[in-house]
mmCIF file of C-alpha atoms and ligand atoms in Angstrom:
data_model
loop_
_atom_site.group_PDB
_atom_site.id
_atom_site.type_symbol
_atom_site.label_atom_id
_atom_site.label_comp_id
_atom_site.label_asym_id
_atom_site.label_seq_id
_atom_site.Cartn_x
_atom_site.Cartn_y
_atom_site.Cartn_z
ATOM 1 C CA UNK A 1 134.538 93.664 128.470
ATOM 2 C CA UNK A 2 131.549 96.006 128.960
ATOM 3 C CA UNK A 3 132.716 97.945 125.957
ATOM 4 C CA UNK A 4 133.053 94.894 123.764
ATOM 5 C CA UNK A 5 129.351 94.157 124.848
ATOM 6 C CA UNK A 6 128.151 97.475 124.088
ATOM 7 C CA UNK A 7 129.761 97.604 120.640
ATOM 8 C CA UNK A 8 128.376 94.155 119.866
ATOM 9 C CA UNK A 9 124.735 94.990 120.892
ATOM 10 C CA UNK A 10 125.195 98.239 118.690
ATOM 11 C CA UNK A 11 126.182 96.385 115.800
ATOM 12 C CA UNK A 12 123.665 93.665 116.039
ATOM 13 C CA UNK A 13 120.641 96.098 116.610
ATOM 14 C CA UNK A 14 122.079 98.374 113.789
ATOM 15 C CA UNK A 15 121.987 95.621 111.419
ATOM 16 C CA UNK A 16 118.681 94.445 112.323
ATOM 17 C CA UNK A 17 117.411 98.130 111.688
ATOM 18 C CA UNK A 18 119.244 98.362 108.520
ATOM 19 C CA UNK A 19 117.760 95.080 107.326
ATOM 20 C CA UNK A 20 114.210 96.139 108.172
ATOM 21 C CA UNK A 21 114.382 99.458 106.510
ATOM 22 C CA UNK A 22 116.555 98.864 103.355
ATOM 23 C CA UNK A 23 116.100 95.096 102.669
ATOM 24 C CA UNK A 24 112.710 93.906 103.809
ATOM 25 C CA UNK A 25 111.046 97.071 102.433
ATOM 26 C CA UNK A 26 112.819 96.939 99.177
ATOM 27 C CA UNK A 27 111.732 93.293 98.751
ATOM 28 C CA UNK A 28 108.214 94.161 99.871
ATOM 29 C CA UNK A 29 108.218 91.404 102.196
ATOM 30 C CA UNK A 30 104.727 91.780 104.096
ATOM 31 C CA UNK A 31 105.009 92.717 107.655
ATOM 32 C CA UNK A 32 102.186 91.129 109.644
ATOM 33 C CA UNK A 33 99.563 93.487 110.937
ATOM 34 C CA UNK A 34 97.207 92.994 113.835
ATOM 35 C CA UNK A 35 94.111 95.139 114.030
ATOM 36 C CA UNK A 36 92.764 95.731 117.527
ATOM 37 C CA UNK A 37 90.145 98.092 116.089
ATOM 38 C CA UNK A 38 91.985 101.284 117.324
ATOM 39 C CA UNK A 39 91.625 104.177 115.051
ATOM 40 C CA UNK A 40 95.150 105.388 115.555
ATOM 41 C CA UNK A 41 96.441 102.061 114.427
ATOM 42 C CA UNK A 42 94.392 102.254 111.108
ATOM 43 C CA UNK A 43 95.876 105.804 110.701
ATOM 44 C CA UNK A 44 99.258 104.217 110.768
ATOM 45 C CA UNK A 45 98.341 101.337 108.462
ATOM 46 C CA UNK A 46 96.934 104.050 105.974
ATOM 47 C CA UNK A 47 100.097 105.821 105.948
ATOM 48 C CA UNK A 48 101.982 102.609 105.421
ATOM 49 C CA UNK A 49 99.659 101.860 102.476
ATOM 50 C CA UNK A 50 99.944 105.396 101.012
ATOM 51 C CA UNK A 51 103.815 105.169 101.382
ATOM 52 C CA UNK A 52 104.549 101.836 100.047
ATOM 53 C CA UNK A 53 104.032 101.504 96.266
ATOM 54 C CA UNK A 54 102.946 97.912 96.733
ATOM 55 C CA UNK A 55 100.472 97.921 99.549
ATOM 56 C CA UNK A 56 98.077 95.662 98.006
ATOM 57 C CA UNK A 57 98.722 92.277 99.838
ATOM 58 C CA UNK A 58 98.728 94.203 103.076
ATOM 59 C CA UNK A 59 95.688 96.159 102.150
ATOM 60 C CA UNK A 60 93.650 93.007 101.327
ATOM 61 C CA UNK A 61 94.608 91.288 104.556
ATOM 62 C CA UNK A 62 93.305 94.427 106.447
ATOM 63 C CA UNK A 63 90.163 94.871 104.492
ATOM 64 C CA UNK A 64 89.139 91.230 103.975
ATOM 65 C CA UNK A 65 90.828 89.049 106.636
ATOM 66 C CA UNK A 66 90.203 91.361 109.700
ATOM 67 C CA UNK A 67 87.897 90.215 112.266
ATOM 68 C CA UNK A 68 87.103 93.780 113.121
ATOM 69 C CA UNK A 69 85.729 95.015 109.853
ATOM 70 C CA UNK A 70 83.287 97.326 111.396
ATOM 71 C CA UNK A 71 86.212 99.359 112.711
ATOM 72 C CA UNK A 72 87.220 100.145 109.126
ATOM 73 C CA UNK A 73 86.368 103.638 107.915
ATOM 74 C CA UNK A 74 83.089 103.078 105.893
ATOM 75 C CA UNK A 75 82.809 103.457 102.308
ATOM 76 C CA UNK A 76 79.917 105.320 100.796
ATOM 77 C CA UNK A 77 79.417 104.177 97.180
ATOM 78 C CA UNK A 78 77.229 106.498 95.007
ATOM 79 C CA UNK A 79 75.673 104.797 92.038
ATOM 80 C CA UNK A 80 73.597 106.604 89.608
ATOM 81 C CA UNK A 81 71.325 104.268 87.693
ATOM 82 C CA UNK A 82 68.354 104.461 85.202
ATOM 83 C CA UNK A 83 65.740 102.392 83.578
ATOM 84 C CA UNK A 84 66.871 100.352 80.615
ATOM 85 C CA UNK A 85 67.113 96.806 79.250
ATOM 86 C CA UNK A 86 70.658 96.412 80.937
ATOM 87 C CA UNK A 87 69.894 97.977 84.399
ATOM 88 C CA UNK A 88 69.312 94.902 86.406
ATOM 89 C CA UNK A 89 72.198 92.979 84.662
ATOM 90 C CA UNK A 90 74.538 95.867 85.487
ATOM 91 C CA UNK A 91 73.396 96.209 89.018
ATOM 92 C CA UNK A 92 73.603 92.687 89.572
ATOM 93 C CA UNK A 93 77.267 92.655 88.792
ATOM 94 C CA UNK A 94 77.983 95.648 90.816
ATOM 95 C CA UNK A 95 75.995 94.224 93.724
ATOM 96 C CA UNK A 96 78.075 90.863 93.741
ATOM 97 C CA UNK A 97 81.176 92.976 93.694
ATOM 98 C CA UNK A 98 80.068 95.067 96.553
ATOM 99 C CA UNK A 99 78.716 92.120 98.700
ATOM 100 C CA UNK A 100 82.394 91.282 99.034
ATOM 101 C CA UNK A 101 83.490 94.779 100.487
ATOM 102 C CA UNK A 102 83.260 95.034 104.152
ATOM 103 C CA UNK A 103 81.710 98.229 105.917
ATOM 104 C CA UNK A 104 80.025 99.567 102.749
ATOM 105 C CA UNK A 105 77.036 101.722 102.301
ATOM 106 C CA UNK A 106 75.555 101.525 98.818
ATOM 107 C CA UNK A 107 73.605 104.676 97.740
ATOM 108 C CA UNK A 108 71.767 103.751 94.602
ATOM 109 C CA UNK A 109 70.065 106.728 93.180
ATOM 110 C CA UNK A 110 67.619 106.220 90.268
ATOM 111 C CA UNK A 111 67.077 108.837 87.463
ATOM 112 C CA UNK A 112 63.454 108.290 87.746
ATOM 113 C CA UNK A 113 60.563 109.683 89.474
ATOM 114 C CA UNK A 114 59.391 106.244 91.123
ATOM 115 C CA UNK A 115 61.554 103.370 92.554
ATOM 116 C CA UNK A 116 61.848 100.475 90.324
ATOM 117 C CA UNK A 117 60.652 97.340 92.338
ATOM 118 C CA UNK A 118 63.256 95.230 90.727
ATOM 119 C CA UNK A 119 65.872 97.476 91.888
ATOM 120 C CA UNK A 120 64.491 97.504 95.438
ATOM 121 C CA UNK A 121 64.401 93.605 95.249
ATOM 122 C CA UNK A 122 68.024 93.561 94.207
ATOM 123 C CA UNK A 123 69.314 95.655 97.016
ATOM 124 C CA UNK A 124 67.302 93.657 99.588
ATOM 125 C CA UNK A 125 68.782 90.394 98.211
ATOM 126 C CA UNK A 126 72.277 91.698 98.187
ATOM 127 C CA UNK A 127 72.219 92.035 102.051
ATOM 128 C CA UNK A 128 74.295 95.279 101.746
ATOM 129 C CA UNK A 129 73.543 98.283 103.771
ATOM 130 C CA UNK A 130 71.770 100.559 101.248
ATOM 131 C CA UNK A 131 69.756 103.645 100.583
ATOM 132 C CA UNK A 132 67.480 103.493 97.493
ATOM 133 C CA UNK A 133 67.069 107.050 96.418
ATOM 134 C CA UNK A 134 65.490 109.214 93.555
ATOM 135 C CA UNK A 135 66.714 111.897 91.681
ATOM 136 C CA UNK A 136 65.203 112.559 88.163
ATOM 137 C CA UNK A 137 67.377 114.622 85.583
ATOM 138 C CA UNK A 138 65.737 118.020 85.180
ATOM 139 C CA UNK A 139 63.807 118.302 82.002
ATOM 140 C CA UNK A 140 65.731 121.084 80.630
ATOM 141 C CA UNK A 141 68.727 118.643 80.391
ATOM 142 C CA UNK A 142 66.746 115.471 79.004
ATOM 143 C CA UNK A 143 67.169 114.714 75.286
ATOM 144 C CA UNK A 144 70.099 117.147 74.816
ATOM 145 C CA UNK A 145 72.744 116.012 72.334
ATOM 146 C CA UNK A 146 75.189 115.794 75.444
ATOM 147 C CA UNK A 147 73.188 115.228 78.640
ATOM 148 C CA UNK A 148 74.972 115.665 82.008
ATOM 149 C CA UNK A 149 74.409 111.859 82.869
ATOM 150 C CA UNK A 150 73.985 110.803 86.502
ATOM 151 C CA UNK A 151 74.634 114.438 87.793
ATOM 152 C CA UNK A 152 71.310 114.893 89.828
ATOM 153 C CA UNK A 153 71.790 111.376 91.157
ATOM 154 C CA UNK A 154 75.328 112.058 92.327
ATOM 155 C CA UNK A 155 74.392 115.362 93.843
ATOM 156 C CA UNK A 156 71.513 113.562 95.791
ATOM 157 C CA UNK A 157 74.132 111.209 97.021
ATOM 158 C CA UNK A 158 76.346 114.013 98.290
ATOM 159 C CA UNK A 159 73.551 115.658 100.076
ATOM 160 C CA UNK A 160 72.610 112.332 101.827
ATOM 161 C CA UNK A 161 76.182 111.862 102.829
ATOM 162 C CA UNK A 162 76.215 115.420 104.178
ATOM 163 C CA UNK A 163 73.187 114.618 106.633
ATOM 164 C CA UNK A 164 74.089 111.228 107.564
ATOM 165 C CA UNK A 165 77.814 110.549 107.363
ATOM 166 C CA UNK A 166 80.668 111.876 109.746
ATOM 167 C CA UNK A 167 83.653 109.890 108.634
ATOM 168 C CA UNK A 168 84.773 107.439 105.835
ATOM 169 C CA UNK A 169 85.180 107.699 101.994
ATOM 170 C CA UNK A 170 82.833 108.480 99.171
ATOM 171 C CA UNK A 171 83.259 106.980 95.708
ATOM 172 C CA UNK A 172 81.128 107.547 92.443
ATOM 173 C CA UNK A 173 80.765 104.115 90.995
ATOM 174 C CA UNK A 174 78.755 104.150 87.733
ATOM 175 C CA UNK A 175 76.701 101.050 87.212
ATOM 176 C CA UNK A 176 78.377 99.842 84.118
ATOM 177 C CA UNK A 177 81.944 99.833 85.180
ATOM 178 C CA UNK A 178 84.242 96.738 86.333
ATOM 179 C CA UNK A 179 85.715 96.967 89.630
ATOM 180 C CA UNK A 180 88.737 95.088 91.120
ATOM 181 C CA UNK A 181 87.977 94.561 94.808
ATOM 182 C CA UNK A 182 91.522 95.964 95.636
ATOM 183 C CA UNK A 183 90.545 99.540 94.833
ATOM 184 C CA UNK A 184 87.825 99.306 97.523
ATOM 185 C CA UNK A 185 90.610 98.441 99.962
ATOM 186 C CA UNK A 186 92.925 101.039 98.809
ATOM 187 C CA UNK A 187 90.468 104.041 98.448
ATOM 188 C CA UNK A 188 89.305 103.361 102.188
ATOM 189 C CA UNK A 189 92.312 105.281 103.778
ATOM 190 C CA UNK A 190 92.000 108.416 101.559
ATOM 191 C CA UNK A 191 92.737 111.441 103.626
ATOM 192 C CA UNK A 192 91.445 114.124 101.075
ATOM 193 C CA UNK A 193 91.333 112.948 97.393
ATOM 194 C CA UNK A 194 92.897 109.996 96.139
ATOM 195 C CA UNK A 195 93.305 108.850 92.394
ATOM 196 C CA UNK A 196 94.242 105.802 90.158
ATOM 197 C CA UNK A 197 94.098 104.839 86.581
ATOM 198 C CA UNK A 198 90.840 103.825 84.767
ATOM 199 C CA UNK A 199 91.094 101.565 81.789
ATOM 200 C CA UNK A 200 89.328 101.352 78.477
ATOM 201 C CA UNK A 201 88.684 104.948 78.265
ATOM 202 C CA UNK A 202 89.164 107.491 75.299
ATOM 203 C CA UNK A 203 91.334 107.004 72.340
ATOM 204 C CA UNK A 204 94.529 106.673 74.657
ATOM 205 C CA UNK A 205 92.887 103.498 76.300
ATOM 206 C CA UNK A 206 93.571 104.715 79.784
ATOM 207 C CA UNK A 207 93.067 107.867 81.963
ATOM 208 C CA UNK A 208 95.526 108.366 84.769
ATOM 209 C CA UNK A 209 97.667 110.719 86.743
ATOM 210 C CA UNK A 210 101.136 110.733 85.383
ATOM 211 C CA UNK A 211 103.784 109.643 88.030
ATOM 212 C CA UNK A 212 107.623 110.308 87.485
ATOM 213 C CA UNK A 213 109.880 109.110 90.299
ATOM 214 C CA UNK A 214 107.121 108.497 92.451
ATOM 215 C CA UNK A 215 105.764 112.106 92.074
ATOM 216 C CA UNK A 216 102.658 113.363 90.409
ATOM 217 C CA UNK A 217 103.568 115.183 87.310
ATOM 218 C CA UNK A 218 100.356 115.808 85.265
ATOM 219 C CA UNK A 219 97.589 113.885 83.649
ATOM 220 C CA UNK A 220 97.371 111.504 80.843
ATOM 221 C CA UNK A 221 93.728 111.514 79.271
ATOM 222 C CA UNK A 222 92.449 111.631 75.780
ATOM 223 C CA UNK A 223 90.296 114.552 76.313
ATOM 224 C CA UNK A 224 91.929 117.482 78.231
ATOM 225 C CA UNK A 225 89.633 120.193 77.003
ATOM 226 C CA UNK A 226 91.044 122.831 79.453
ATOM 227 C CA UNK A 227 90.144 120.560 82.415
ATOM 228 C CA UNK A 228 92.350 121.277 85.654
ATOM 229 C CA UNK A 229 91.392 117.633 86.651
ATOM 230 C CA UNK A 230 91.020 115.625 83.339
ATOM 231 C CA UNK A 231 89.990 112.423 84.977
ATOM 232 C CA UNK A 232 87.249 109.885 84.920
ATOM 233 C CA UNK A 233 84.545 109.580 87.438
ATOM 234 C CA UNK A 234 85.739 106.167 88.315
ATOM 235 C CA UNK A 235 89.243 107.219 88.996
ATOM 236 C CA UNK A 236 89.051 109.076 92.297
ATOM 237 C CA UNK A 237 87.546 109.026 95.946
ATOM 238 C CA UNK A 238 87.100 111.543 98.604
ATOM 239 C CA UNK A 239 87.355 111.582 102.229
ATOM 240 C CA UNK A 240 83.942 112.299 103.890
ATOM 241 C CA UNK A 241 85.541 114.714 106.401
ATOM 242 C CA UNK A 242 87.130 116.626 103.617
ATOM 243 C CA UNK A 243 83.704 116.900 101.790
ATOM 244 C CA UNK A 244 82.039 118.190 104.974
ATOM 245 C CA UNK A 245 84.685 120.930 105.293
ATOM 246 C CA UNK A 246 83.526 122.073 101.873
ATOM 247 C CA UNK A 247 79.782 122.780 102.260
ATOM 248 C CA UNK A 248 79.527 124.170 98.633
ATOM 249 C CA UNK A 249 81.112 121.326 96.891
ATOM 250 C CA UNK A 250 78.868 119.814 94.307
ATOM 251 C CA UNK A 251 78.573 118.489 90.624
ATOM 252 C CA UNK A 252 77.705 120.876 87.710
ATOM 253 C CA UNK A 253 75.135 120.038 85.145
ATOM 254 C CA UNK A 254 77.834 120.264 82.485
ATOM 255 C CA UNK A 255 78.428 117.354 80.149
ATOM 256 C CA UNK A 256 82.155 116.189 80.035
ATOM 257 C CA UNK A 257 83.103 118.504 82.921
ATOM 258 C CA UNK A 258 81.172 116.777 85.717
ATOM 259 C CA UNK A 259 84.469 115.170 87.395
ATOM 260 C CA UNK A 260 86.469 118.541 86.787
ATOM 261 C CA UNK A 261 83.708 120.620 88.132
ATOM 262 C CA UNK A 262 83.296 118.650 91.238
ATOM 263 C CA UNK A 263 86.924 118.379 91.940
ATOM 264 C CA UNK A 264 87.438 122.116 91.338
ATOM 265 C CA UNK A 265 84.448 122.690 93.996
ATOM 266 C CA UNK A 266 86.772 121.050 96.607
ATOM 267 C CA UNK A 267 89.014 123.931 96.624
ATOM 268 C CA UNK A 268 91.482 124.680 98.209
ATOM 269 C CA UNK A 269 92.766 121.278 96.546
ATOM 270 C CA UNK A 270 95.489 121.392 93.963
ATOM 271 C CA UNK A 271 96.491 118.331 91.651
ATOM 272 C CA UNK A 272 100.019 117.795 93.361
ATOM 273 C CA UNK A 273 97.962 117.179 96.527
ATOM 274 C CA UNK A 274 96.427 113.955 95.130
ATOM 275 C CA UNK A 275 97.137 110.682 96.938
ATOM 276 C CA UNK A 276 98.390 108.308 94.248
ATOM 277 C CA UNK A 277 96.998 104.726 94.714
ATOM 278 C CA UNK A 278 97.261 101.508 92.647
ATOM 279 C CA UNK A 279 100.971 101.166 93.231
ATOM 280 C CA UNK A 280 101.655 104.604 92.260
ATOM 281 C CA UNK A 281 99.092 104.681 89.409
ATOM 282 C CA UNK A 282 100.792 101.395 87.726
ATOM 283 C CA UNK A 283 97.822 99.069 87.897
ATOM 284 C CA UNK A 284 94.409 99.255 86.385
ATOM 285 C CA UNK A 285 91.898 98.441 89.196
ATOM 286 C CA UNK A 286 88.791 100.102 87.374
ATOM 287 C CA UNK A 287 87.602 99.557 83.728
ATOM 288 C CA UNK A 288 85.121 101.791 81.982
ATOM 289 C CA UNK A 289 83.614 98.667 80.402
ATOM 290 C CA UNK A 290 80.485 100.190 79.003
ATOM 291 C CA UNK A 291 78.026 97.353 78.095
ATOM 292 C CA UNK A 292 76.639 97.189 74.439
ATOM 293 C CA UNK A 293 73.211 98.897 74.288
ATOM 294 C CA UNK A 294 70.551 96.369 73.510
ATOM 295 C CA UNK A 295 67.482 97.358 71.589
ATOM 296 C CA UNK A 296 64.217 97.260 73.771
ATOM 297 C CA UNK A 297 62.691 93.780 73.562
ATOM 298 C CA UNK A 298 59.714 93.289 71.303
ATOM 299 C CA UNK A 299 56.232 93.389 73.005
ATOM 300 C CA UNK A 300 55.230 89.974 74.525
ATOM 301 C CA UNK A 301 52.596 87.964 72.924
ATOM 302 C CA UNK A 302 50.225 88.071 75.873
ATOM 303 C CA UNK A 303 47.738 85.554 74.339
ATOM 304 C CA UNK A 304 50.450 82.807 74.255
ATOM 305 C CA UNK A 305 52.457 83.758 77.245
ATOM 306 C CA UNK A 306 50.434 86.200 79.422
ATOM 307 C CA UNK A 307 49.970 83.587 82.121
ATOM 308 C CA UNK A 308 53.472 82.173 82.067
ATOM 309 C CA UNK A 309 56.810 82.938 83.515
ATOM 310 C CA UNK A 310 57.823 84.892 80.363
ATOM 311 C CA UNK A 311 55.480 87.681 81.396
ATOM 312 C CA UNK A 312 57.462 87.923 84.435
ATOM 313 C CA UNK A 313 60.881 87.711 82.949
ATOM 314 C CA UNK A 314 60.090 90.328 80.198
ATOM 315 C CA UNK A 315 59.499 93.070 82.761
ATOM 316 C CA UNK A 316 62.989 92.780 83.950
ATOM 317 C CA UNK A 317 64.144 93.859 80.600
ATOM 318 C CA UNK A 318 61.921 97.082 80.094
HETATM 319 C C1 LIG B 401 81.106 108.899 81.144
HETATM 320 C C2 LIG B 401 81.534 109.007 82.636
HETATM 321 O O1 LIG B 401 82.140 107.740 83.023
HETATM 322 C C3 LIG B 401 80.427 109.209 83.592
HETATM 323 O O2 LIG B 401 80.743 109.285 84.907
HETATM 324 C C4 LIG B 401 79.966 110.609 83.140
HETATM 325 O O3 LIG B 401 78.890 110.870 83.936
HETATM 326 C C5 LIG B 401 79.524 110.466 81.816
HETATM 327 O O4 LIG B 401 80.441 110.101 80.960
HETATM 328 C C6 LIG B 401 79.071 111.862 81.250
HETATM 329 O O5 LIG B 401 79.977 112.691 81.014
HETATM 330 O O6 LIG B 401 77.959 112.149 81.031
HETATM 331 P P1 LIG B 401 79.381 106.998 80.230
HETATM 332 O O7 LIG B 401 79.696 105.680 80.239
HETATM 333 O O8 LIG B 401 79.518 107.833 78.924
HETATM 334 O O9 LIG B 401 80.151 107.828 81.348
HETATM 335 O O10 LIG B 401 77.897 107.403 80.850
HETATM 336 P P2 LIG B 401 76.804 106.279 81.268
HETATM 337 O O11 LIG B 401 77.598 105.087 81.918
HETATM 338 O O12 LIG B 401 75.743 105.966 80.385
HETATM 339 O O13 LIG B 401 76.215 107.174 82.605
HETATM 340 C C7 LIG B 401 76.995 107.392 83.749
HETATM 341 C C8 LIG B 401 76.118 107.148 84.929
HETATM 342 O O14 LIG B 401 74.930 107.856 84.894
HETATM 343 C C9 LIG B 401 75.562 105.567 84.937
HETATM 344 O O15 LIG B 401 75.803 105.009 86.215
HETATM 345 C C10 LIG B 401 74.334 105.553 84.632
HETATM 346 O O16 LIG B 401 73.507 104.631 84.761
HETATM 347 C C11 LIG B 401 73.807 107.013 84.958
HETATM 348 N N1 LIG B 401 72.657 107.583 84.073
HETATM 349 C C12 LIG B 401 72.939 107.744 82.642
HETATM 350 C C13 LIG B 401 71.602 108.160 84.408
HETATM 351 O O17 LIG B 401 71.241 108.087 85.717
HETATM 352 N N2 LIG B 401 70.790 108.751 83.724
HETATM 353 C C14 LIG B 401 70.952 108.731 82.275
HETATM 354 O O18 LIG B 401 70.126 109.154 81.508
HETATM 355 C C15 LIG B 401 71.998 108.222 81.881
HETATM 356 MN MN1 LIG B 402 79.373 104.323 81.740
#
């Protein structure tokens, strides 16, 4: 009788384990996750997300429905920006995206010698933790045919992180891209360097790691140009701890080679070590939108409008 009971229990438990591993996982039926704020539990969740191709639903629940958001690893978002007619429009869009992301530090770094008051106001109004820093482009690079755009800004952001952060993840978010909230969820558990596709870029339309049978097998990008990491700035995130272990990592003032130069400076690190996100790079969660450049607006007729609201509005537009 005892033997029969043993066999019965073994069969039932075995079937349950089989069902969990091979059926539920294949079907991607979400397994409920409860967060109690423990870091080792976050590590486990991170591994689950990294391993499963379709971690989005689970990721969203962890990042947005959790009551213990402050236990999530912080995200340091480095945004270079500069004064132009579109600046406030671009930053408004990005601010309203980041307002939906928990535990975020927004490092907004102007390519300017003075802080733009409208930018300060926008940051205050967004209610996000922020730093409003300045990093003008060195004169020698200005007005060159191909300028290294946003490099002094990003290096300033990196040095801020080196002196203020100990954990979490950093991401270079240019002010003119379009971001799906999922990407902020997924990058949050980056262990070293994670990557994903960027849409609307180069003649190929998309830039992405190539994934074959679930494994990294190269890069798809319209401009390889001898780069070891032919990727866009919007297509990768780096763990803060990993950065801190590489005290010399920085971005070079070399137009077109900023991403490659920075990623190479994280050595030792090889392309086959990249953590592949966005469902094994099969989704586009970031778009290199590039806003249409507007002409500077015509000077204001101050006699007619100098003492009206139009005088205030015009200042926003440069
Ligand atoms: C592409 C890449 O997406 C950038 O990450 C890269 O820095 C750039 O090329 C490059 O190789 O120079 P693209 O759309 O051509 O970007 O450049 P922008 O969006 O005009 O500039 C990138 C970032 O730098 C933006 O956040 C922008 O606000 C800032 N920027 C641009 C400055 O801070 N100063 C400038 O004079 C121009
Ligand atoms: Mn851009």
